[in-house]
Structures are given as structure tokens and as C-alpha cells.
PDB file of C-alpha atoms in Angstrom:
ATOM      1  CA  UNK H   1      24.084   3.714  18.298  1.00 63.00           C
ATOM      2  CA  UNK H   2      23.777  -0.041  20.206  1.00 71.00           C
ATOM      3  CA  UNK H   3      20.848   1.315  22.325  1.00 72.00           C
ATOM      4  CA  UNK H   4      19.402   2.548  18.676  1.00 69.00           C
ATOM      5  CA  UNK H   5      20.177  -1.190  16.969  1.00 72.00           C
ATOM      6  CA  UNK H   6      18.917  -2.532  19.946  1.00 78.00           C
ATOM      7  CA  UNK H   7      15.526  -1.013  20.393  1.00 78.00           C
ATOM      8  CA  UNK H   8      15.099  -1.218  16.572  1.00 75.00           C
ATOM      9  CA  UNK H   9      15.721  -5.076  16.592  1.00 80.00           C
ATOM     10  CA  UNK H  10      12.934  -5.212  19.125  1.00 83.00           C
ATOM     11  CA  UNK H  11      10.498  -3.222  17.592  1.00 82.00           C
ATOM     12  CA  UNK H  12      10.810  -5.749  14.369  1.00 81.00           C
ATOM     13  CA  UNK H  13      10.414  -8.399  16.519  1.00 83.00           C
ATOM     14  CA  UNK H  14       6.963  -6.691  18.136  1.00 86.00           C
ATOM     15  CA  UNK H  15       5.593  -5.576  14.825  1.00 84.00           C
ATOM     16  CA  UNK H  16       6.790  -8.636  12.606  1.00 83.00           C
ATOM     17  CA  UNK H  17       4.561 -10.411  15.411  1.00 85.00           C
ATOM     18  CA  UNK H  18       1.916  -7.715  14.752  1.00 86.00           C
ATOM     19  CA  UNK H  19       1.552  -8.306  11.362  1.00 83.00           C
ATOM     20  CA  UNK H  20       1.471 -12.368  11.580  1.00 83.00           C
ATOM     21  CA  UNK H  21      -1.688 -11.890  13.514  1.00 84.00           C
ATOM     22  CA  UNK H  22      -3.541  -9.370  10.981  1.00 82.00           C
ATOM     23  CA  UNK H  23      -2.495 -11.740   8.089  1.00 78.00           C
ATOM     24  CA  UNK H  24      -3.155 -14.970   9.633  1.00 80.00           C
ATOM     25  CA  UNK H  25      -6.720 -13.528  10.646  1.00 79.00           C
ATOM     26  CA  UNK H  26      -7.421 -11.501   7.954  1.00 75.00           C
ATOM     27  CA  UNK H  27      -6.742 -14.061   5.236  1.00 70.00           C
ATOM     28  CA  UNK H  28      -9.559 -16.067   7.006  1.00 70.00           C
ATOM     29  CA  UNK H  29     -12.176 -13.790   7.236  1.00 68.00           C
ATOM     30  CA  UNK H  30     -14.244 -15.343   4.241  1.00 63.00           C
ATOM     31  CA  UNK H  31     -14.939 -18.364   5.430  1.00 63.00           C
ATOM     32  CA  UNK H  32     -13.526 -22.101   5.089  1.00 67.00           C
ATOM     33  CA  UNK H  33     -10.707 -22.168   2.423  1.00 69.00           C
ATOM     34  CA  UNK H  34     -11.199 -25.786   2.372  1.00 73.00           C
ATOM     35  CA  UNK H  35     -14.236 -25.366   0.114  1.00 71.00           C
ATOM     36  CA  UNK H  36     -11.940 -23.459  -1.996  1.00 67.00           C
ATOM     37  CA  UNK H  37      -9.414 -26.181  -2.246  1.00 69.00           C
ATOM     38  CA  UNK H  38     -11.447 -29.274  -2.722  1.00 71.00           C
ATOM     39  CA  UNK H  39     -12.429 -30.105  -6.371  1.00 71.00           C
ATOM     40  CA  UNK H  40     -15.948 -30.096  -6.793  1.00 73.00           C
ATOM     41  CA  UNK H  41     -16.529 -34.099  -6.310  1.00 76.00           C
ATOM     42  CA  UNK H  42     -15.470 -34.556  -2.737  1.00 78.00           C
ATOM     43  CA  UNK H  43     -18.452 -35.819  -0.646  1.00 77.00           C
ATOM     44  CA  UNK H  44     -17.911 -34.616   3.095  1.00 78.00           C
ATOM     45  CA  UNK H  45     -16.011 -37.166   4.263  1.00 80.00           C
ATOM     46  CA  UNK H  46     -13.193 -36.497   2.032  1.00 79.00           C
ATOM     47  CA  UNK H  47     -13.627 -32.695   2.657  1.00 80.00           C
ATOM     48  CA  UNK H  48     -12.898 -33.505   6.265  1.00 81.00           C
ATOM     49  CA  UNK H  49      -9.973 -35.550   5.632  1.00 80.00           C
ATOM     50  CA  UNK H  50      -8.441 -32.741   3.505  1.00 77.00           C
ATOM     51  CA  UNK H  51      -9.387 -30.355   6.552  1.00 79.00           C
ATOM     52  CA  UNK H  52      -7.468 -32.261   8.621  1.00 80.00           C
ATOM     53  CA  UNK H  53      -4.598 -32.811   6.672  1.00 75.00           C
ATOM     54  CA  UNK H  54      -3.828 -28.885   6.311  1.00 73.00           C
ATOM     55  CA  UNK H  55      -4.410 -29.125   9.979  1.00 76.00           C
ATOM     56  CA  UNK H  56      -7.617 -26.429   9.381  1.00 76.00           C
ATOM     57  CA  UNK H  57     -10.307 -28.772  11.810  1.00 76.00           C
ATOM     58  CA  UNK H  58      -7.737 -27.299  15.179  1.00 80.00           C
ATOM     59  CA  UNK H  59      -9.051 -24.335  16.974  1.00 81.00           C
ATOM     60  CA  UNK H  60      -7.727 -21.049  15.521  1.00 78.00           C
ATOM     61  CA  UNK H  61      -5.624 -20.218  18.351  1.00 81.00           C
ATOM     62  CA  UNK H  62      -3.310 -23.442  17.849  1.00 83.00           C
ATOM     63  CA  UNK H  63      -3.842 -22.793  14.142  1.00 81.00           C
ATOM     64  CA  UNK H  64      -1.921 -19.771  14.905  1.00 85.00           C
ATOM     65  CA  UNK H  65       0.515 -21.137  17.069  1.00 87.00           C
ATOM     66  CA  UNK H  66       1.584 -23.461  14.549  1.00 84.00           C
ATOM     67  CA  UNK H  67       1.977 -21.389  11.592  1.00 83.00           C
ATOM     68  CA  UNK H  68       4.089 -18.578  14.470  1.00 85.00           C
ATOM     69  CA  UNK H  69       6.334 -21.364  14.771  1.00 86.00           C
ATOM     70  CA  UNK H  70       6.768 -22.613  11.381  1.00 84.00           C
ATOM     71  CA  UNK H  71       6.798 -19.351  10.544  1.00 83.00           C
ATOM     72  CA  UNK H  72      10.075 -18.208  12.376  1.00 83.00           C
ATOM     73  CA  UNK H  73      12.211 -20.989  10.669  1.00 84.00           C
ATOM     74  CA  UNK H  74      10.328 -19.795   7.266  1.00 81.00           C
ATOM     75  CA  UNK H  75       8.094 -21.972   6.480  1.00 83.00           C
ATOM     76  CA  UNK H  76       4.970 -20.743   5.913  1.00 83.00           C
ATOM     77  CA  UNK H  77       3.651 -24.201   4.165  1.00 81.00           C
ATOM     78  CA  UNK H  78       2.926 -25.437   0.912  1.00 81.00           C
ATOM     79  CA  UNK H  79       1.157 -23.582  -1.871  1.00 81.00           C
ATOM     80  CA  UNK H  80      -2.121 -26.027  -3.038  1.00 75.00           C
ATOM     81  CA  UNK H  81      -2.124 -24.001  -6.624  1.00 76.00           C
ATOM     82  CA  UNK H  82       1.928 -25.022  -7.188  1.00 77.00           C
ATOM     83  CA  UNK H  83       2.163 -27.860  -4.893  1.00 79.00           C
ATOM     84  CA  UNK H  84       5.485 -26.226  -4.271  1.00 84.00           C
ATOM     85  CA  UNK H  85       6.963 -24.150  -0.810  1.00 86.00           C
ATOM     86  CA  UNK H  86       5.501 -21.014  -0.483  1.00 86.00           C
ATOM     87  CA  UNK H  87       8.799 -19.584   0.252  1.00 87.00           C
ATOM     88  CA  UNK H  88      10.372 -20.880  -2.760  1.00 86.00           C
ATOM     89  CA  UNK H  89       8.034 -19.293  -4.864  1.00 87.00           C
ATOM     90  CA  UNK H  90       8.023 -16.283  -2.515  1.00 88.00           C
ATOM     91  CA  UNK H  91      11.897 -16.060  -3.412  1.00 87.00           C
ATOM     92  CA  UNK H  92      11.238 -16.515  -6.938  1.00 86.00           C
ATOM     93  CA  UNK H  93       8.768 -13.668  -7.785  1.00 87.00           C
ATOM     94  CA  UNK H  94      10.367 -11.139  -4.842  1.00 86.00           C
ATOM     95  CA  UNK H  95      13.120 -10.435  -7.111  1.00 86.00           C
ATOM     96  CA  UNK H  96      11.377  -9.195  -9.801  1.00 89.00           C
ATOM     97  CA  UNK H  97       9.276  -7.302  -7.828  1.00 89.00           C
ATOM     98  CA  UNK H  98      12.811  -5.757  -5.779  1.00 89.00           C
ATOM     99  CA  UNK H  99      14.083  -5.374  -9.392  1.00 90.00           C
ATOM    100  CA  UNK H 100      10.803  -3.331 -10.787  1.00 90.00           C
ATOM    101  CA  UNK H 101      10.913  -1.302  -7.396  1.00 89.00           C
ATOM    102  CA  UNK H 102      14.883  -0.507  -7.755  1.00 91.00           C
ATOM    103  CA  UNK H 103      14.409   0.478 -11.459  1.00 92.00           C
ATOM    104  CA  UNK H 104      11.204   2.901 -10.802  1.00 92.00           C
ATOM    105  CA  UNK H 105      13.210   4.123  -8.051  1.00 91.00           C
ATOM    106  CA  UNK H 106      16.206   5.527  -9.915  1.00 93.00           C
ATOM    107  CA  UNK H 107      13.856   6.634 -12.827  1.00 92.00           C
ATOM    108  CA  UNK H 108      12.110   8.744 -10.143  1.00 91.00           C
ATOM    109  CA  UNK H 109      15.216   9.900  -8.101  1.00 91.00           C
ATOM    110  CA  UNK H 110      16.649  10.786 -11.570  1.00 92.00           C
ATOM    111  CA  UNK H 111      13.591  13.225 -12.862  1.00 91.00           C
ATOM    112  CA  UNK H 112      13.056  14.524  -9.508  1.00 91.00           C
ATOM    113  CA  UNK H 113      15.729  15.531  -7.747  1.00 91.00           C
ATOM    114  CA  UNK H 114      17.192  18.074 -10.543  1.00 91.00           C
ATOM    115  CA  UNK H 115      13.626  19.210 -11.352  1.00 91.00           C
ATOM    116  CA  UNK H 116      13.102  19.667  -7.999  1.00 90.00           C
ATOM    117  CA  UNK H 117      16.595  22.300  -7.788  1.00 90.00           C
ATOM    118  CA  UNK H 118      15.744  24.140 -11.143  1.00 90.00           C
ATOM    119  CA  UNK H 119      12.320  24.441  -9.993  1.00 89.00           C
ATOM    120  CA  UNK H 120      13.328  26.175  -6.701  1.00 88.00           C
ATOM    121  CA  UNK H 121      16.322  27.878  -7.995  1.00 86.00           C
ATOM    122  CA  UNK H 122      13.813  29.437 -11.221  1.00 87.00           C
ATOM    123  CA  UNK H 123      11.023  29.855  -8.548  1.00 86.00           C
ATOM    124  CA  UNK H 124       7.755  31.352 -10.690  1.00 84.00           C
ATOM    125  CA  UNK H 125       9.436  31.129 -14.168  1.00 87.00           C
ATOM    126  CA  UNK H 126       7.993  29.030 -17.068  1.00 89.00           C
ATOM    127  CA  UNK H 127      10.358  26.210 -15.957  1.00 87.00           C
ATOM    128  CA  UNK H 128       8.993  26.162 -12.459  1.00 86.00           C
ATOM    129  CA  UNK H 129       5.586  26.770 -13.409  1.00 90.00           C
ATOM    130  CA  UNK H 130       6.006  23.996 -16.279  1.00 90.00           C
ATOM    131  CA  UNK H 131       7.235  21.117 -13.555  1.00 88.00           C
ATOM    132  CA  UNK H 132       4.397  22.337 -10.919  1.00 86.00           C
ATOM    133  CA  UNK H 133       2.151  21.447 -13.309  1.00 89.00           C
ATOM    134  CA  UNK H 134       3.405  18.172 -14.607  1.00 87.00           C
ATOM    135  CA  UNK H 135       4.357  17.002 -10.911  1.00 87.00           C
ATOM    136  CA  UNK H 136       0.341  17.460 -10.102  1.00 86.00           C
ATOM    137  CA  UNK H 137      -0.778  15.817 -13.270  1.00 87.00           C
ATOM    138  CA  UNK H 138       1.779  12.970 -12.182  1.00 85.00           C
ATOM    139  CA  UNK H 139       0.568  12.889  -9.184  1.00 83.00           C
ATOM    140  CA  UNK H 140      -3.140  12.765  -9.509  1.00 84.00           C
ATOM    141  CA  UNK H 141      -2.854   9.702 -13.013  1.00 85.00           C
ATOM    142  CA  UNK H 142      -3.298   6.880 -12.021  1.00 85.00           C
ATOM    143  CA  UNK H 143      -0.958   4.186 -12.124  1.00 84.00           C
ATOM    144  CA  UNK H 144      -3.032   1.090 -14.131  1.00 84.00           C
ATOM    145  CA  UNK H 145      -4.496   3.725 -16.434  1.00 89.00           C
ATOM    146  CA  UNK H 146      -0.522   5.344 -17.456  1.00 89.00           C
ATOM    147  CA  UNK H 147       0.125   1.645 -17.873  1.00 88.00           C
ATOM    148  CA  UNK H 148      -2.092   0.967 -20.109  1.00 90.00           C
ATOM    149  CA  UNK H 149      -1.441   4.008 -22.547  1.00 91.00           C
ATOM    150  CA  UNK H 150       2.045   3.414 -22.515  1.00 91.00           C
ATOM    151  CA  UNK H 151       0.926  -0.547 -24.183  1.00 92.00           C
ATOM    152  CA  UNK H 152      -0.988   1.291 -26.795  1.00 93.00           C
ATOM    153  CA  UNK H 153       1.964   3.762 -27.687  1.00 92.00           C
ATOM    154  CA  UNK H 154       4.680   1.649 -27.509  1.00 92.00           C
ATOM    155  CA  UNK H 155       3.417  -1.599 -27.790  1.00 90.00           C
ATOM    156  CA  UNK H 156       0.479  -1.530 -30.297  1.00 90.00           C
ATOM    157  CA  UNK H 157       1.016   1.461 -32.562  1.00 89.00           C
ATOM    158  CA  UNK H 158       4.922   1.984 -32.283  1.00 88.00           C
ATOM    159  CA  UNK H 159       5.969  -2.067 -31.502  1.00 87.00           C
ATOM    160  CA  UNK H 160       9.223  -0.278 -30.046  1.00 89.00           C
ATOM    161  CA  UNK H 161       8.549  -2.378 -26.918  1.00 88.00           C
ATOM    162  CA  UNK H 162       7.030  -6.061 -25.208  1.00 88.00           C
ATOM    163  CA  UNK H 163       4.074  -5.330 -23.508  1.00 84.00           C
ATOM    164  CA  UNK H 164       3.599  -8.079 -21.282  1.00 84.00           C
ATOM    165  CA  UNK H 165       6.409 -10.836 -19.143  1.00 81.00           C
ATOM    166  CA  UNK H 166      10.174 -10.496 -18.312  1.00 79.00           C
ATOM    167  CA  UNK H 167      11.588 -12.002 -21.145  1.00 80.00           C
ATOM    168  CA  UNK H 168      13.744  -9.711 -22.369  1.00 85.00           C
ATOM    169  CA  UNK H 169      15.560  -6.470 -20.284  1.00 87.00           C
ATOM    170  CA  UNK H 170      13.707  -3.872 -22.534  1.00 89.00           C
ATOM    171  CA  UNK H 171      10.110  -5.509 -21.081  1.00 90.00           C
ATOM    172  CA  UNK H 172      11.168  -3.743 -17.585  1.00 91.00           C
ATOM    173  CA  UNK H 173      11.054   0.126 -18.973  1.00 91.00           C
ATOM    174  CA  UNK H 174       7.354   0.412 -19.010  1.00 92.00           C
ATOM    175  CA  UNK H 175       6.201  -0.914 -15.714  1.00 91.00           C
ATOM    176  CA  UNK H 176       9.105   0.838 -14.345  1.00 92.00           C
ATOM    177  CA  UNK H 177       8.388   4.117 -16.099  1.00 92.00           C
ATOM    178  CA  UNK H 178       4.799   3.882 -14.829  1.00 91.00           C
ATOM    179  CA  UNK H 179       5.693   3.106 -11.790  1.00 89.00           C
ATOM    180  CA  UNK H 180       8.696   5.603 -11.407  1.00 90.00           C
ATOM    181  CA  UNK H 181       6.420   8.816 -12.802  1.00 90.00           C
ATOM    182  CA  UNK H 182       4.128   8.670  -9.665  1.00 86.00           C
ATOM    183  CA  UNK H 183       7.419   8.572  -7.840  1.00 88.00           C
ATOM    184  CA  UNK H 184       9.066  10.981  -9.314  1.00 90.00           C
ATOM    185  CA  UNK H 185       5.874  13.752  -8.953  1.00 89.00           C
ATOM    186  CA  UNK H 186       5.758  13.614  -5.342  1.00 87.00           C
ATOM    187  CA  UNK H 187       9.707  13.753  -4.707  1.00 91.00           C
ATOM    188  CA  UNK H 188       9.749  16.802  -7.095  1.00 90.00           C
ATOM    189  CA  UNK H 189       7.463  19.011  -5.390  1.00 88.00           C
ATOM    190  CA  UNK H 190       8.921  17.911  -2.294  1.00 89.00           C
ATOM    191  CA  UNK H 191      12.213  19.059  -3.458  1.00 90.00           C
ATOM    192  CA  UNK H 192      11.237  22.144  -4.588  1.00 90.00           C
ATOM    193  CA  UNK H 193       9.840  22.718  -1.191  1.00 89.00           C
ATOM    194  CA  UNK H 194      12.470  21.963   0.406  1.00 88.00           C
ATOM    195  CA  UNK H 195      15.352  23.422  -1.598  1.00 88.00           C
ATOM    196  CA  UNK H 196      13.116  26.810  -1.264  1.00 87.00           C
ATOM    197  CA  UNK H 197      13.033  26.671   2.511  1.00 87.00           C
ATOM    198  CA  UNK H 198      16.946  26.287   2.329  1.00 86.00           C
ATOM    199  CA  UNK H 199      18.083  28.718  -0.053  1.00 83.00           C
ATOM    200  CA  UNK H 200      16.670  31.352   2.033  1.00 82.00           C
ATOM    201  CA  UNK H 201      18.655  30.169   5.047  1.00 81.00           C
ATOM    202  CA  UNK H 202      21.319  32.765   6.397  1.00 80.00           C
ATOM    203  CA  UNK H 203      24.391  30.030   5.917  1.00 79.00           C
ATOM    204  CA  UNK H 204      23.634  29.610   2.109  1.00 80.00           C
ATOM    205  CA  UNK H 205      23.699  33.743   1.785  1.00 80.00           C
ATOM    206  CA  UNK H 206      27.124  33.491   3.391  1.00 82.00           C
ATOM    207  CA  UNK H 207      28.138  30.619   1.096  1.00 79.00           C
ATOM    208  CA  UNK H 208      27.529  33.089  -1.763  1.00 80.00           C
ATOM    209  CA  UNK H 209      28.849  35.707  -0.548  1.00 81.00           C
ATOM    210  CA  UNK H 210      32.513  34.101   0.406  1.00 79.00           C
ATOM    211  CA  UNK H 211      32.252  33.683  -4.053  1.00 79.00           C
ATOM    212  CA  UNK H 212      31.514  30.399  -3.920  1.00 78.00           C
ATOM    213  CA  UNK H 213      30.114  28.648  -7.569  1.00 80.00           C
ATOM    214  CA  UNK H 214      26.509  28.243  -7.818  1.00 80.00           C
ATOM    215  CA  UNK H 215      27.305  24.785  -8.400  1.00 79.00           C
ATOM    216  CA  UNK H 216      28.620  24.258  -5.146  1.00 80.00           C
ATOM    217  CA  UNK H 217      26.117  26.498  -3.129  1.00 81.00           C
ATOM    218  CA  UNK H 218      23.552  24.336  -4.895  1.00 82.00           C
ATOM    219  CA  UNK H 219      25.165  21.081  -4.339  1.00 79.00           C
ATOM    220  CA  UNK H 220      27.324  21.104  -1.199  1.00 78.00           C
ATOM    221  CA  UNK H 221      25.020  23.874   1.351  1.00 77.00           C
ATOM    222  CA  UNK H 222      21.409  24.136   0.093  1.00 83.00           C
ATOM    223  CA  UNK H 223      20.685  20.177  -1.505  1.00 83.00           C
ATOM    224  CA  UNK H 224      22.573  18.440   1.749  1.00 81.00           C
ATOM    225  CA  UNK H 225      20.943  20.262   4.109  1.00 81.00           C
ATOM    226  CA  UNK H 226      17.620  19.951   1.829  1.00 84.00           C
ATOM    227  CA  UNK H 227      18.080  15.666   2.221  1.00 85.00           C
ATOM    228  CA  UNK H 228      16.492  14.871   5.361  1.00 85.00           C
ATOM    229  CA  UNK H 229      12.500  15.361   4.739  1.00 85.00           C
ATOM    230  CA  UNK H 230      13.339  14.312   0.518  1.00 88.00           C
ATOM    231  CA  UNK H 231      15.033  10.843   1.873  1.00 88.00           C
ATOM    232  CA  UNK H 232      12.537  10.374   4.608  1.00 86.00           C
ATOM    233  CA  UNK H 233       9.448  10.733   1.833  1.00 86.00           C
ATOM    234  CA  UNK H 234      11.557   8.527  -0.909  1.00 88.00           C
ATOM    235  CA  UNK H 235      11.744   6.221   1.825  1.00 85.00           C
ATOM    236  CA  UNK H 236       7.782   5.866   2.074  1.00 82.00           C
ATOM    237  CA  UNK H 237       7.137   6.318  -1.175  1.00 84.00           C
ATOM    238  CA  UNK H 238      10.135   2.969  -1.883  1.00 84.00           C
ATOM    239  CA  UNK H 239       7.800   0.733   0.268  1.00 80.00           C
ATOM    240  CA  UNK H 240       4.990   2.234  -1.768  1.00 78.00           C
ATOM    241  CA  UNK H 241       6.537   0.916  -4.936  1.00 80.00           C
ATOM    242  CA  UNK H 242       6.293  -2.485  -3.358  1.00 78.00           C
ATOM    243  CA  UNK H 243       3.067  -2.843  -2.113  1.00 70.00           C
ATOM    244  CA  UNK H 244       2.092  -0.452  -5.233  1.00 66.00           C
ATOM    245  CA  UNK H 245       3.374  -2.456  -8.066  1.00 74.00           C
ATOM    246  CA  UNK H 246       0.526  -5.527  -7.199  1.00 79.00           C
ATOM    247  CA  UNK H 247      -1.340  -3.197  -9.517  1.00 82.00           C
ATOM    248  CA  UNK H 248       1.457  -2.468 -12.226  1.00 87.00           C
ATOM    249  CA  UNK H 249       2.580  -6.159 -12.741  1.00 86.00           C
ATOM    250  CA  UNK H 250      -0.908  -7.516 -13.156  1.00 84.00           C
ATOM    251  CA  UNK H 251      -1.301  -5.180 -16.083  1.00 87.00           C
ATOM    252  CA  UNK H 252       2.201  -5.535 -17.450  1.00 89.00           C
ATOM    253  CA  UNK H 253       2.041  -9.475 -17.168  1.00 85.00           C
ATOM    254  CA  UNK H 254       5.151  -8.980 -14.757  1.00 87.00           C
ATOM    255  CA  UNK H 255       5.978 -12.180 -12.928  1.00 87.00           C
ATOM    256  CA  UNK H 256       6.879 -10.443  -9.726  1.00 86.00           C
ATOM    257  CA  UNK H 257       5.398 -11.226  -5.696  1.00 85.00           C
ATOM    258  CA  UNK H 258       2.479  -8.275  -6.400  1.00 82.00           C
ATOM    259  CA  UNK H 259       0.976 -10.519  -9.722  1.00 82.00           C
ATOM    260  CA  UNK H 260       1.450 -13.927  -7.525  1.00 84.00           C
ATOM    261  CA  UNK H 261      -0.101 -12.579  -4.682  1.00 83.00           C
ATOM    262  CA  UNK H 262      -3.199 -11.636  -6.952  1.00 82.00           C
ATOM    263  CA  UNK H 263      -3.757 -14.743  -7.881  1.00 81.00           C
ATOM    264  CA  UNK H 264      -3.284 -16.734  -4.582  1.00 82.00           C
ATOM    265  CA  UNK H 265      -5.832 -14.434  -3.418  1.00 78.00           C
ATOM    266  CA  UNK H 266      -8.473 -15.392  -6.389  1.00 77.00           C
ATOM    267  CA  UNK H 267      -7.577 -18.932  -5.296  1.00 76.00           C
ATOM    268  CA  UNK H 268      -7.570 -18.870  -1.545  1.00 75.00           C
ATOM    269  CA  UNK H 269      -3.870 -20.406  -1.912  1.00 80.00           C
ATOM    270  CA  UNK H 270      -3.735 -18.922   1.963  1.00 81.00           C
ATOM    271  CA  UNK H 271      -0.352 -20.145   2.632  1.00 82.00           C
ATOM    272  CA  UNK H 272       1.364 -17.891  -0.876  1.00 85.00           C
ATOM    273  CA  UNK H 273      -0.952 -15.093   0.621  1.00 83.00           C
ATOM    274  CA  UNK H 274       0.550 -15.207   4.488  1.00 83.00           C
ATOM    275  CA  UNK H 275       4.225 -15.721   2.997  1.00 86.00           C
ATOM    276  CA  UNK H 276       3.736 -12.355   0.540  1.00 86.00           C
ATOM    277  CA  UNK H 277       2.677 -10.262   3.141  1.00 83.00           C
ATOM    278  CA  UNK H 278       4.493 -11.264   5.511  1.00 84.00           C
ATOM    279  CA  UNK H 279       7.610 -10.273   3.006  1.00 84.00           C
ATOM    280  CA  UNK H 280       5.633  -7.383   1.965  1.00 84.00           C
ATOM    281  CA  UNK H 281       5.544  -5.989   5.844  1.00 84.00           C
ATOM    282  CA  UNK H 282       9.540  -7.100   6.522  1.00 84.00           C
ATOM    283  CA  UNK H 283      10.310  -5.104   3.473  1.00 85.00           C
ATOM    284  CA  UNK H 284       9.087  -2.100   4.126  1.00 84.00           C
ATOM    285  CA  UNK H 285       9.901  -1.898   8.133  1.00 84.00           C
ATOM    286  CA  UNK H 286      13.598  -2.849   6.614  1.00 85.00           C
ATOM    287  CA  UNK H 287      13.495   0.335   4.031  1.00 85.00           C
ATOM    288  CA  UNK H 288      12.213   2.688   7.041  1.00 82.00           C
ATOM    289  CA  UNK H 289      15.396   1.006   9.545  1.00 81.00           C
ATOM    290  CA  UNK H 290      18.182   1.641   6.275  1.00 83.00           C
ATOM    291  CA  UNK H 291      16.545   5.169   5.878  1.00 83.00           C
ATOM    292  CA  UNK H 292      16.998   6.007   9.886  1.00 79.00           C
ATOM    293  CA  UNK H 293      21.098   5.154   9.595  1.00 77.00           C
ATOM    294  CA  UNK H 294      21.287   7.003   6.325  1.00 81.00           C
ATOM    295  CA  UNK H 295      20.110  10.327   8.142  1.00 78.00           C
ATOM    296  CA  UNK H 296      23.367  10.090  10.132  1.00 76.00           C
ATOM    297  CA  UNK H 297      25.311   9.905   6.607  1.00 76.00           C
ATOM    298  CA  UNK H 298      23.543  13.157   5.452  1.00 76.00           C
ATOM    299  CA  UNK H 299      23.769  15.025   8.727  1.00 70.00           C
ATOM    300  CA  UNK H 300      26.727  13.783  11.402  1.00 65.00           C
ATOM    301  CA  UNK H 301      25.047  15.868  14.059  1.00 66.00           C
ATOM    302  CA  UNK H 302      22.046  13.373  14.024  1.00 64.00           C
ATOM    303  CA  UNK H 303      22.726  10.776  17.043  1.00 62.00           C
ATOM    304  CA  UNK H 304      20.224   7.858  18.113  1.00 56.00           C
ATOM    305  CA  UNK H 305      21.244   7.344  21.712  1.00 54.00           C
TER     306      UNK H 305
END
């Protein structure tokens, strides 16, 4: 388990690196953000000057080299749109975005796992047949567009809900219901999969016939030994929520990272962009490390030596 710790510290390290140099390259691709940031009556000399003072007249390679090194102790410089820290505001919107994520999680977890079992346990009965279908119309809907009906339901014809900002706890249920149903689709039929593979194993016949309760053939045999490929996908599909929630929060008005990091890109605010995808990329290479020890929870005989 040290060796396993051990190499995965050092494969962070390797692809943390990784990513600085796709985002730090990537986010100047279009050209001289300097143009971006001046206001419209700086003459060229005072261009320059302001080139100079984000340090953006150095070669790229010591560009890079500076912001790897500021980088490592966090700072990732100052936002030109807030005239604040990047990280502060980094810290700021991340946990709305962790909270929207969480939320849509358990909302999908909640739907999919038990229609998942009934599915596979009612295999090619109206039930089953029923789920299939909504799990595939779930799965192809797109996110913005599920968003935006759920505004005009509950928002503009029903007023049962907010439709835009964080102001109140009830504004989280849509974007977290939009977010969660996508969620929910795919972990459903991957259940059902699953759970059918199982059930047809020789140690859940014996399980019945010792007289065991359904409940506890379900539960205890067939749904534990079912875990492995459901927590590896709800793993994926949790950094997914991150990264896909940029999408759900600009529609909802949510103030999470995914809505700032919109609108540092419209801006060219380069250092809010390199701090949010930076924590975008740690994130989700931290989700896939937690889901690697909880597959020794689920099944004991799993070892990482």
C-alpha cells in the first residue's frame, strides 16, 4: 500500500506538471493578451510598460518558469478583471461548484442505483423496459437545453423556484437536477449491466438456495460484488460534473469556478484561467486516487503492491 501511495504521489507530481504546460501554452495561443488588457487609449509606449509589468515582454520559456514556481506556493497572480488573487477568487467560486457537483451526485447515485437493481432483477418487464428507455433519453438531452426547460416550468409558469444565483438553498435543485439526470442515466444502465452479469453468477444461486432473503442476496452478494465497474464509472462521470457544470452554471446564473472561468476566458483574465484549470485538473486526478483506495473497501482481496 506505501509502494501504491508512493507511485501515486509521483504520478501527480508528473501530470500536475503536465497540465501546467498545456494551460500555460494553450491559454496563449491567440495572441498578445496585453491588447486585451489595455484600455483602448494607451499609445505603445504605455502598452509596453504594461507588458513589462505582467512580466509578458520575457521569452516564453522563463515566462513559464516563473509562473512553475509561483505556481507551487499557489500563486498563480493577480486577476486584471478583479484586481484581486486569482486564488482567492479560485477558492471562492470552487465551493459552489464542489457543492453543485456533490448535490448532482447524490441526486444521481439516488435514482440510479435502485433503478439500476429493479431493472436487472425485472429484466424485460414494463419496469425494465420503462427505465431503458428513460436512461437513453437521459442520456442523449442535453444538459443546457434540460436547464432551460426546467426555468420555464418551474421558474416562469409555476414560480415554485429562483431561476438564476445562490441566494437562497432552494436555487441549488435545478442546476443540480440537470446536472444529476445525465448522471444518473449512465450509472443506471451501468447498473443494470452489471447487477445482470452478477445475478447469474454460481455464488449468488448458492446464496438463494441456503434461504437467504432476497433482500440480502440483492444487497450483501449480487450489488457488492456489482460495485467495482459502477464506482469506477461514477468516478469519471464525478470529474465530469466538474468540468461539465461550466455549462450548467452559466445558464443557471450559478456563481461557481465553471461561470468564472467563462468569463475570464471572454476577457483574457489569463491568470483566473491558469488557476481554474489548474484546480479543474487536481480535482479530478484527486477523485480517480479516492476511487482507487475505495476499491479495496468494496473488495479486501484487491491489493496495490
Amino acid at each position: 500500500m506505501r509502494a501504491f501511495i508512493l507511485s501515486r504521489l509521483i504520478q501527480l507530481v508528473v501530470t500536475m506538471f503536465m497540465v501546467s504546460l498545456v494551460v500555460f501554452f494553450m491559454v496563449r495561443l491567440r495572441g498578445d493578451p496585453i491588447l486585451v488588457m489595455a484600455p483602448p487609449n494607451f499609445d505603445a509606449e504605455q502598452i509596453a510598460k504594461l507588458r513589462a509589468a505582467w512580466g509578458f515582454d520575457k521569452p516564453l520559456g522563463e515566462q513559464y518558469i516563473t509562473f512553475l514556481t509561483k505556481a507551487v506556493r499557489g500563486d498563480f497572480g493577480k486577476s486584471f478583471q478583479a484586481n484581486r488573487p486569482a486564488m482567492e477568487l479560485v477558492i471562492e467560486r470552487l465551493g459552489y461548484t464542489y457543492l453543485l457537483a456533490a448535490a448532482a451526485a447524490a441526486i444521481g447515485v439516488t435514482i440510479a442505483i435502485p433503478l439500476g437493481i429493479v431493472s436487472a432483477l425485472k429484466r424485460n418487464s414494463l419496469i425494465d423496459l420503462v427505465s431503458t428507455a428513460l436512461a437513453s433519453l437521459g442520456t442523449a438531452m442535453p444538459s443546457f437545453w434540460l436547464g432551460l426547460m426546467l426555468i420555464i416550468i418551474f421558474s416562469v409558469h409555476l414560480r415554485m423556484l429562483p431561476a438564476f444565483g445562490a441566494l437562497e438553498p432552494r436555487a441549488l435543485i435545478m442546476p443540480a437536477v440537470t446536472l444529476g439526470v445525465g448522471m444518473a442515466a449512465r450509472l443506471s444502465r451501468l447498473t443494470r449491466s452489471a447487477m445482470l452479469e452478477v445475478l447469474s453468477q454460481d455464488y449468488v444461486r448458492t446464496a438463494r438456495s441456503k434461504g437467504l432473503a432476497q433482500k440480502a442476496v440483492v444487497l450483501r452478494h449480487a450489488l457488492r460484488n456489482a460495485l467495482i465497474p459502477i464506482v469506477t464509472v461514477f468516478g469519471l462521470q464525478l470529474g465530469w460534473l466538474l468540468g461539465g457544470s461550466v455549462v450548467v452554471e452559466s445558464v443557471f446564473s450559478w456563481p461557481g469556478l465553471g461561470r468564472q472561468m467563462i468569463d475570464s476566458i471572454n476577457v483574457r483574465d489569463i491568470a483566473m484561467v491558469q488557476a481554474g484549470l489548474f484546480f479543474f485538473a487536481l480535482s479530478f486526478i484527486l477523485i480517480n486516487y479516492a476511487i482507487d483506495v475505495i476499491y479495496i473497501l468494496i473488495d479486501p482481496r484487491i491489493r496495490f503492491d
